[in-house]
Amino acid sequence: MQTEGRASLNDADTDRRLRRRQLGLFAAVACAVLAVDVVTKIVAMSQLADREPIRLAGGLLTLVLVRNSGAAFGLAEGYTIILSLVALAVVVVVLRLSRTLRSTPWAIALGLLLGGAFGNLSDRIFREPGFLRGHVVDFLALPHWPVFNVADASICTAAALIIVLAMRGRRWDGTVEESGRRRPESQKPDGSARQAHEPPRTTGTAVDEPALRKAE
């Protein structure tokens, strides 16, 4: 009973450390995306205003300042308030999911999504023409592609990663779906859990001690 109790405590402690590690990764990715997005928008506003587009790498990338009232890549213009409310809902859902994070890829994906959502939402809240109606700052353009920003790129990357994880059956809580069943990622595909603390087994035929003594 004492051994089982210690094992349960060790499992709970390991689970807490795992959640803290994944939550730290999630927060670090989100903060990094938000910081890069805010800084690049400030630089774009100060350096690209009232200037002709700047073409880099032979026109592969163009820097041009655009104020976008719609969603990513200029979609849904005229629905600024609705888009702001959708972004708020995304932030709330991601923060709720983060409480049960036990998967490194999901921590990265949700961090990218949260950082991008916060980046564009900050524009909606603090920029002109007003609260929840602010225009997002876009400044990156690729050939035959609408102008976007770092937050848009982060959101699209997160969406692609989430689709891949969902197709592989990997969930944010650290489980893997296989044939309608879930198993922990730490468990082998055949259903047996890894036992790192299990002592090595010796090979050979077991000896019947009473029979040996009789033979002697």
PDB file of C-alpha atoms in Angstrom:
ATOM      1  CA  MET A   1       0.000   0.000   0.000  1.00  0.00           C
ATOM      2  CA  GLN A   2       2.842   2.383   0.815  1.00  0.00           C
ATOM      3  CA  THR A   3       4.527   1.609  -2.501  1.00  0.00           C
ATOM      4  CA  GLU A   4       1.305   2.278  -4.394  1.00  0.00           C
ATOM      5  CA  GLY A   5       0.847   5.535  -2.497  1.00  0.00           C
ATOM      6  CA  ARG A   6       4.362   6.687  -3.327  1.00  0.00           C
ATOM      7  CA  ALA A   7       3.852   5.752  -6.981  1.00  0.00           C
ATOM      8  CA  SER A   8       0.644   7.794  -7.112  1.00  0.00           C
ATOM      9  CA  LEU A   9       2.379  10.790  -5.563  1.00  0.00           C
ATOM     10  CA  ASN A  10       5.263  10.459  -8.019  1.00  0.00           C
ATOM     11  CA  ASP A  11       2.841  10.279 -10.951  1.00  0.00           C
ATOM     12  CA  ALA A  12       0.975  13.371  -9.723  1.00  0.00           C
ATOM     13  CA  ASP A  13       4.230  15.260  -9.228  1.00  0.00           C
ATOM     14  CA  THR A  14       5.430  14.272 -12.704  1.00  0.00           C
ATOM     15  CA  ASP A  15       2.127  15.415 -14.198  1.00  0.00           C
ATOM     16  CA  ARG A  16       2.373  18.798 -12.444  1.00  0.00           C
ATOM     17  CA  ARG A  17       5.918  19.308 -13.701  1.00  0.00           C
ATOM     18  CA  LEU A  18       4.824  18.381 -17.228  1.00  0.00           C
ATOM     19  CA  ARG A  19       1.924  20.841 -17.157  1.00  0.00           C
ATOM     20  CA  ARG A  20       4.160  23.618 -15.814  1.00  0.00           C
ATOM     21  CA  ARG A  21       6.749  22.956 -18.520  1.00  0.00           C
ATOM     22  CA  GLN A  22       4.173  22.974 -21.318  1.00  0.00           C
ATOM     23  CA  LEU A  23       2.473  26.068 -19.890  1.00  0.00           C
ATOM     24  CA  GLY A  24       5.835  27.849 -19.745  1.00  0.00           C
ATOM     25  CA  LEU A  25       6.552  26.948 -23.380  1.00  0.00           C
ATOM     26  CA  PHE A  26       3.061  28.077 -24.383  1.00  0.00           C
ATOM     27  CA  ALA A  27       3.486  31.435 -22.614  1.00  0.00           C
ATOM     28  CA  ALA A  28       6.991  31.963 -24.006  1.00  0.00           C
ATOM     29  CA  VAL A  29       5.864  31.375 -27.613  1.00  0.00           C
ATOM     30  CA  ALA A  30       2.825  33.650 -27.204  1.00  0.00           C
ATOM     31  CA  CYS A  31       4.886  36.459 -25.633  1.00  0.00           C
ATOM     32  CA  ALA A  32       7.584  36.169 -28.298  1.00  0.00           C
ATOM     33  CA  VAL A  33       5.056  36.385 -31.138  1.00  0.00           C
ATOM     34  CA  LEU A  34       3.275  39.331 -29.517  1.00  0.00           C
ATOM     35  CA  ALA A  35       6.561  41.188 -28.901  1.00  0.00           C
ATOM     36  CA  VAL A  36       7.797  40.689 -32.470  1.00  0.00           C
ATOM     37  CA  ASP A  37       4.411  41.706 -33.886  1.00  0.00           C
ATOM     38  CA  VAL A  38       4.183  44.892 -31.806  1.00  0.00           C
ATOM     39  CA  VAL A  39       7.779  45.966 -32.495  1.00  0.00           C
ATOM     40  CA  THR A  40       7.564  45.346 -36.246  1.00  0.00           C
ATOM     41  CA  LYS A  41       4.298  47.287 -36.458  1.00  0.00           C
ATOM     42  CA  ILE A  42       5.840  50.238 -34.619  1.00  0.00           C
ATOM     43  CA  VAL A  43       8.835  50.207 -36.970  1.00  0.00           C
ATOM     44  CA  ALA A  44       6.550  49.903 -40.009  1.00  0.00           C
ATOM     45  CA  MET A  45       4.449  52.846 -38.868  1.00  0.00           C
ATOM     46  CA  SER A  46       7.516  55.034 -38.388  1.00  0.00           C
ATOM     47  CA  GLN A  47       9.534  53.971 -41.443  1.00  0.00           C
ATOM     48  CA  LEU A  48       6.972  53.129 -44.131  1.00  0.00           C
ATOM     49  CA  ALA A  49       4.430  55.906 -43.725  1.00  0.00           C
ATOM     50  CA  ASP A  50       4.167  58.163 -46.806  1.00  0.00           C
ATOM     51  CA  ARG A  51       6.776  56.113 -48.679  1.00  0.00           C
ATOM     52  CA  GLU A  52       6.755  54.104 -51.843  1.00  0.00           C
ATOM     53  CA  PRO A  53       6.746  50.301 -51.410  1.00  0.00           C
ATOM     54  CA  ILE A  54      10.189  48.875 -50.669  1.00  0.00           C
ATOM     55  CA  ARG A  55      10.994  45.763 -52.703  1.00  0.00           C
ATOM     56  CA  LEU A  56      13.413  43.262 -51.238  1.00  0.00           C
ATOM     57  CA  ALA A  57      15.034  40.090 -52.593  1.00  0.00           C
ATOM     58  CA  GLY A  58      14.241  40.997 -56.171  1.00  0.00           C
ATOM     59  CA  GLY A  59      10.579  41.664 -55.417  1.00  0.00           C
ATOM     60  CA  LEU A  60       9.999  38.433 -53.492  1.00  0.00           C
ATOM     61  CA  LEU A  61       9.073  40.496 -50.412  1.00  0.00           C
ATOM     62  CA  THR A  62       7.622  43.995 -50.469  1.00  0.00           C
ATOM     63  CA  LEU A  63       7.281  46.329 -47.492  1.00  0.00           C
ATOM     64  CA  VAL A  64       4.233  48.549 -47.805  1.00  0.00           C
ATOM     65  CA  LEU A  65       2.117  50.108 -45.064  1.00  0.00           C
ATOM     66  CA  VAL A  66      -1.595  49.239 -45.148  1.00  0.00           C
ATOM     67  CA  ARG A  67      -4.316  49.882 -42.546  1.00  0.00           C
ATOM     68  CA  ASN A  68      -6.671  46.908 -42.594  1.00  0.00           C
ATOM     69  CA  SER A  69     -10.193  47.021 -41.133  1.00  0.00           C
ATOM     70  CA  GLY A  70     -10.885  43.392 -42.024  1.00  0.00           C
ATOM     71  CA  ALA A  71      -9.506  40.008 -41.026  1.00  0.00           C
ATOM     72  CA  ALA A  72      -6.210  38.457 -42.049  1.00  0.00           C
ATOM     73  CA  PHE A  73      -5.122  39.317 -45.610  1.00  0.00           C
ATOM     74  CA  GLY A  74      -7.820  41.980 -45.884  1.00  0.00           C
ATOM     75  CA  LEU A  75     -10.816  39.652 -45.687  1.00  0.00           C
ATOM     76  CA  ALA A  76     -14.225  40.628 -44.243  1.00  0.00           C
ATOM     77  CA  GLU A  77     -13.710  44.386 -44.336  1.00  0.00           C
ATOM     78  CA  GLY A  78     -16.547  46.268 -42.691  1.00  0.00           C
ATOM     79  CA  TYR A  79     -16.999  43.691 -39.910  1.00  0.00           C
ATOM     80  CA  THR A  80     -14.369  45.094 -37.571  1.00  0.00           C
ATOM     81  CA  ILE A  81     -16.372  44.827 -34.330  1.00  0.00           C
ATOM     82  CA  ILE A  82     -17.476  41.258 -35.114  1.00  0.00           C
ATOM     83  CA  LEU A  83     -13.879  40.292 -35.901  1.00  0.00           C
ATOM     84  CA  SER A  84     -12.750  41.840 -32.627  1.00  0.00           C
ATOM     85  CA  LEU A  85     -15.310  39.809 -30.682  1.00  0.00           C
ATOM     86  CA  VAL A  86     -14.233  36.640 -32.525  1.00  0.00           C
ATOM     87  CA  ALA A  87     -10.608  37.368 -31.581  1.00  0.00           C
ATOM     88  CA  LEU A  88     -11.650  37.802 -27.939  1.00  0.00           C
ATOM     89  CA  ALA A  89     -13.469  34.450 -28.051  1.00  0.00           C
ATOM     90  CA  VAL A  90     -10.376  32.774 -29.536  1.00  0.00           C
ATOM     91  CA  VAL A  91      -8.225  34.179 -26.734  1.00  0.00           C
ATOM     92  CA  VAL A  92     -10.625  32.890 -24.073  1.00  0.00           C
ATOM     93  CA  VAL A  93     -10.809  29.400 -25.620  1.00  0.00           C
ATOM     94  CA  VAL A  94      -7.025  29.135 -25.986  1.00  0.00           C
ATOM     95  CA  LEU A  95      -6.459  30.222 -22.387  1.00  0.00           C
ATOM     96  CA  ARG A  96      -8.944  27.600 -21.170  1.00  0.00           C
ATOM     97  CA  LEU A  97      -7.258  24.862 -23.203  1.00  0.00           C
ATOM     98  CA  SER A  98      -3.848  25.887 -21.887  1.00  0.00           C
ATOM     99  CA  ARG A  99      -4.808  24.741 -18.383  1.00  0.00           C
ATOM    100  CA  THR A 100      -4.703  21.097 -19.527  1.00  0.00           C
ATOM    101  CA  LEU A 101      -1.692  21.296 -21.859  1.00  0.00           C
ATOM    102  CA  ARG A 102       0.527  18.218 -21.793  1.00  0.00           C
ATOM    103  CA  SER A 103       1.765  18.229 -25.401  1.00  0.00           C
ATOM    104  CA  THR A 104       4.778  20.160 -26.692  1.00  0.00           C
ATOM    105  CA  PRO A 105       3.499  20.560 -30.304  1.00  0.00           C
ATOM    106  CA  TRP A 106       0.145  21.777 -28.982  1.00  0.00           C
ATOM    107  CA  ALA A 107       1.892  24.207 -26.637  1.00  0.00           C
ATOM    108  CA  ILE A 108       3.733  25.690 -29.621  1.00  0.00           C
ATOM    109  CA  ALA A 109       0.603  25.777 -31.806  1.00  0.00           C
ATOM    110  CA  LEU A 110      -1.598  27.398 -29.166  1.00  0.00           C
ATOM    111  CA  GLY A 111       1.183  29.838 -28.270  1.00  0.00           C
ATOM    112  CA  LEU A 112       1.421  30.912 -31.910  1.00  0.00           C
ATOM    113  CA  LEU A 113      -2.354  31.268 -32.078  1.00  0.00           C
ATOM    114  CA  LEU A 114      -2.629  33.263 -28.852  1.00  0.00           C
ATOM    115  CA  GLY A 115       0.267  35.576 -29.714  1.00  0.00           C
ATOM    116  CA  GLY A 116      -1.151  36.283 -33.168  1.00  0.00           C
ATOM    117  CA  ALA A 117      -4.673  36.827 -31.871  1.00  0.00           C
ATOM    118  CA  PHE A 118      -3.427  39.196 -29.173  1.00  0.00           C
ATOM    119  CA  GLY A 119      -1.274  41.073 -31.696  1.00  0.00           C
ATOM    120  CA  ASN A 120      -4.157  41.924 -34.014  1.00  0.00           C
ATOM    121  CA  LEU A 121      -6.592  42.378 -31.138  1.00  0.00           C
ATOM    122  CA  SER A 122      -4.331  45.039 -29.625  1.00  0.00           C
ATOM    123  CA  ASP A 123      -4.650  46.970 -32.887  1.00  0.00           C
ATOM    124  CA  ARG A 124      -8.447  46.629 -32.758  1.00  0.00           C
ATOM    125  CA  ILE A 125      -8.497  48.000 -29.224  1.00  0.00           C
ATOM    126  CA  PHE A 126      -5.892  50.775 -29.243  1.00  0.00           C
ATOM    127  CA  ARG A 127      -5.671  52.096 -32.804  1.00  0.00           C
ATOM    128  CA  GLU A 128      -7.921  54.456 -34.738  1.00  0.00           C
ATOM    129  CA  PRO A 129     -10.798  54.857 -35.300  1.00  0.00           C
ATOM    130  CA  GLY A 130     -11.745  53.551 -31.834  1.00  0.00           C
ATOM    131  CA  PHE A 131     -12.212  50.740 -29.325  1.00  0.00           C
ATOM    132  CA  LEU A 132     -12.797  47.354 -31.032  1.00  0.00           C
ATOM    133  CA  ARG A 133     -12.892  49.232 -34.368  1.00  0.00           C
ATOM    134  CA  GLY A 134      -9.203  49.921 -34.801  1.00  0.00           C
ATOM    135  CA  HIS A 135      -7.490  49.105 -38.079  1.00  0.00           C
ATOM    136  CA  VAL A 136      -4.758  46.467 -38.083  1.00  0.00           C
ATOM    137  CA  VAL A 137      -1.299  47.459 -39.340  1.00  0.00           C
ATOM    138  CA  ASP A 138      -0.163  45.286 -42.270  1.00  0.00           C
ATOM    139  CA  PHE A 139       3.175  45.759 -44.025  1.00  0.00           C
ATOM    140  CA  LEU A 140       4.381  42.466 -45.549  1.00  0.00           C
ATOM    141  CA  ALA A 141       3.501  41.521 -49.120  1.00  0.00           C
ATOM    142  CA  LEU A 142       4.418  38.543 -51.266  1.00  0.00           C
ATOM    143  CA  PRO A 143       3.834  38.255 -55.023  1.00  0.00           C
ATOM    144  CA  HIS A 144       0.151  37.640 -55.772  1.00  0.00           C
ATOM    145  CA  TRP A 145      -0.623  37.584 -52.027  1.00  0.00           C
ATOM    146  CA  PRO A 146      -2.499  40.142 -49.873  1.00  0.00           C
ATOM    147  CA  VAL A 147      -0.575  42.324 -47.428  1.00  0.00           C
ATOM    148  CA  PHE A 148      -0.209  40.779 -43.956  1.00  0.00           C
ATOM    149  CA  ASN A 149       1.743  41.079 -40.709  1.00  0.00           C
ATOM    150  CA  VAL A 150       3.606  38.876 -38.219  1.00  0.00           C
ATOM    151  CA  ALA A 151       0.410  38.104 -36.282  1.00  0.00           C
ATOM    152  CA  ASP A 152      -1.331  36.878 -39.456  1.00  0.00           C
ATOM    153  CA  ALA A 153       1.622  34.629 -40.307  1.00  0.00           C
ATOM    154  CA  SER A 154       1.633  33.260 -36.756  1.00  0.00           C
ATOM    155  CA  ILE A 155      -2.095  32.496 -36.839  1.00  0.00           C
ATOM    156  CA  CYS A 156      -1.800  30.694 -40.200  1.00  0.00           C
ATOM    157  CA  THR A 157       1.188  28.671 -38.978  1.00  0.00           C
ATOM    158  CA  ALA A 158      -0.755  27.708 -35.853  1.00  0.00           C
ATOM    159  CA  ALA A 159      -3.764  26.656 -37.931  1.00  0.00           C
ATOM    160  CA  ALA A 160      -1.613  24.434 -40.164  1.00  0.00           C
ATOM    161  CA  LEU A 161       0.073  22.823 -37.144  1.00  0.00           C
ATOM    162  CA  ILE A 162      -3.268  22.228 -35.410  1.00  0.00           C
ATOM    163  CA  ILE A 163      -4.648  20.540 -38.545  1.00  0.00           C
ATOM    164  CA  VAL A 164      -1.614  18.222 -38.705  1.00  0.00           C
ATOM    165  CA  LEU A 165      -1.907  17.338 -35.009  1.00  0.00           C
ATOM    166  CA  ALA A 166      -5.645  16.691 -35.335  1.00  0.00           C
ATOM    167  CA  MET A 167      -5.103  14.445 -38.368  1.00  0.00           C
ATOM    168  CA  ARG A 168      -2.520  12.445 -36.403  1.00  0.00           C
ATOM    169  CA  GLY A 169      -4.918  12.094 -33.476  1.00  0.00           C
ATOM    170  CA  ARG A 170      -2.716  13.999 -31.030  1.00  0.00           C
ATOM    171  CA  ARG A 171      -4.609  16.057 -28.444  1.00  0.00           C
ATOM    172  CA  TRP A 172      -3.537  18.998 -26.315  1.00  0.00           C
ATOM    173  CA  ASP A 173      -3.946  16.978 -23.101  1.00  0.00           C
ATOM    174  CA  GLY A 174      -1.161  14.596 -24.103  1.00  0.00           C
ATOM    175  CA  THR A 175      -3.337  11.734 -25.313  1.00  0.00           C
ATOM    176  CA  VAL A 176      -3.411  10.075 -28.726  1.00  0.00           C
ATOM    177  CA  GLU A 177      -6.620   8.886 -30.358  1.00  0.00           C
ATOM    178  CA  GLU A 178      -6.356   5.460 -31.991  1.00  0.00           C
ATOM    179  CA  SER A 179      -9.397   3.674 -33.414  1.00  0.00           C
ATOM    180  CA  GLY A 180     -11.776   5.660 -31.227  1.00  0.00           C
ATOM    181  CA  ARG A 181      -9.676   5.096 -28.090  1.00  0.00           C
ATOM    182  CA  ARG A 182      -7.278   7.405 -26.289  1.00  0.00           C
ATOM    183  CA  ARG A 183      -3.947   6.522 -24.780  1.00  0.00           C
ATOM    184  CA  PRO A 184      -1.239   8.653 -23.139  1.00  0.00           C
ATOM    185  CA  GLU A 185       1.639   9.680 -25.406  1.00  0.00           C
ATOM    186  CA  SER A 186       3.983   7.968 -22.923  1.00  0.00           C
ATOM    187  CA  GLN A 187       2.293   4.638 -23.576  1.00  0.00           C
ATOM    188  CA  LYS A 188       3.489   2.195 -26.203  1.00  0.00           C
ATOM    189  CA  PRO A 189       1.235   1.554 -29.231  1.00  0.00           C
ATOM    190  CA  ASP A 190       0.568  -1.999 -28.007  1.00  0.00           C
ATOM    191  CA  GLY A 191      -1.071  -0.575 -24.884  1.00  0.00           C
ATOM    192  CA  SER A 192       1.700  -1.359 -22.418  1.00  0.00           C
ATOM    193  CA  ALA A 193       3.057   1.583 -20.459  1.00  0.00           C
ATOM    194  CA  ARG A 194       6.756   2.294 -20.241  1.00  0.00           C
ATOM    195  CA  GLN A 195       8.087   1.299 -16.844  1.00  0.00           C
ATOM    196  CA  ALA A 196      11.365   3.131 -16.388  1.00  0.00           C
ATOM    197  CA  HIS A 197      11.627   2.024 -12.777  1.00  0.00           C
ATOM    198  CA  GLU A 198      10.994  -1.681 -13.480  1.00  0.00           C
ATOM    199  CA  PRO A 199      14.060  -3.816 -12.553  1.00  0.00           C
ATOM    200  CA  PRO A 200      15.670  -5.796 -15.364  1.00  0.00           C
ATOM    201  CA  ARG A 201      14.421  -9.291 -15.810  1.00  0.00           C
ATOM    202  CA  THR A 202      16.834 -12.215 -15.867  1.00  0.00           C
ATOM    203  CA  THR A 203      16.596 -14.800 -18.581  1.00  0.00           C
ATOM    204  CA  GLY A 204      16.758 -18.525 -18.120  1.00  0.00           C
ATOM    205  CA  THR A 205      14.684 -21.335 -16.656  1.00  0.00           C
ATOM    206  CA  ALA A 206      13.351 -20.930 -13.152  1.00  0.00           C
ATOM    207  CA  VAL A 207      14.653 -23.518 -10.671  1.00  0.00           C
ATOM    208  CA  ASP A 208      12.330 -25.354  -8.305  1.00  0.00           C
ATOM    209  CA  GLU A 209      14.211 -25.081  -4.994  1.00  0.00           C
ATOM    210  CA  PRO A 210      12.379 -27.887  -3.103  1.00  0.00           C
ATOM    211  CA  ALA A 211      12.978 -30.280  -5.995  1.00  0.00           C
ATOM    212  CA  LEU A 212      16.641 -29.317  -6.058  1.00  0.00           C
ATOM    213  CA  ARG A 213      17.075 -30.043  -2.369  1.00  0.00           C
ATOM    214  CA  LYS A 214      15.387 -33.459  -2.793  1.00  0.00           C
ATOM    215  CA  ALA A 215      17.711 -34.291  -5.617  1.00  0.00           C
ATOM    216  CA  GLU A 216      20.697 -33.463  -3.426  1.00  0.00           C
TER     217      GLU A 216
END
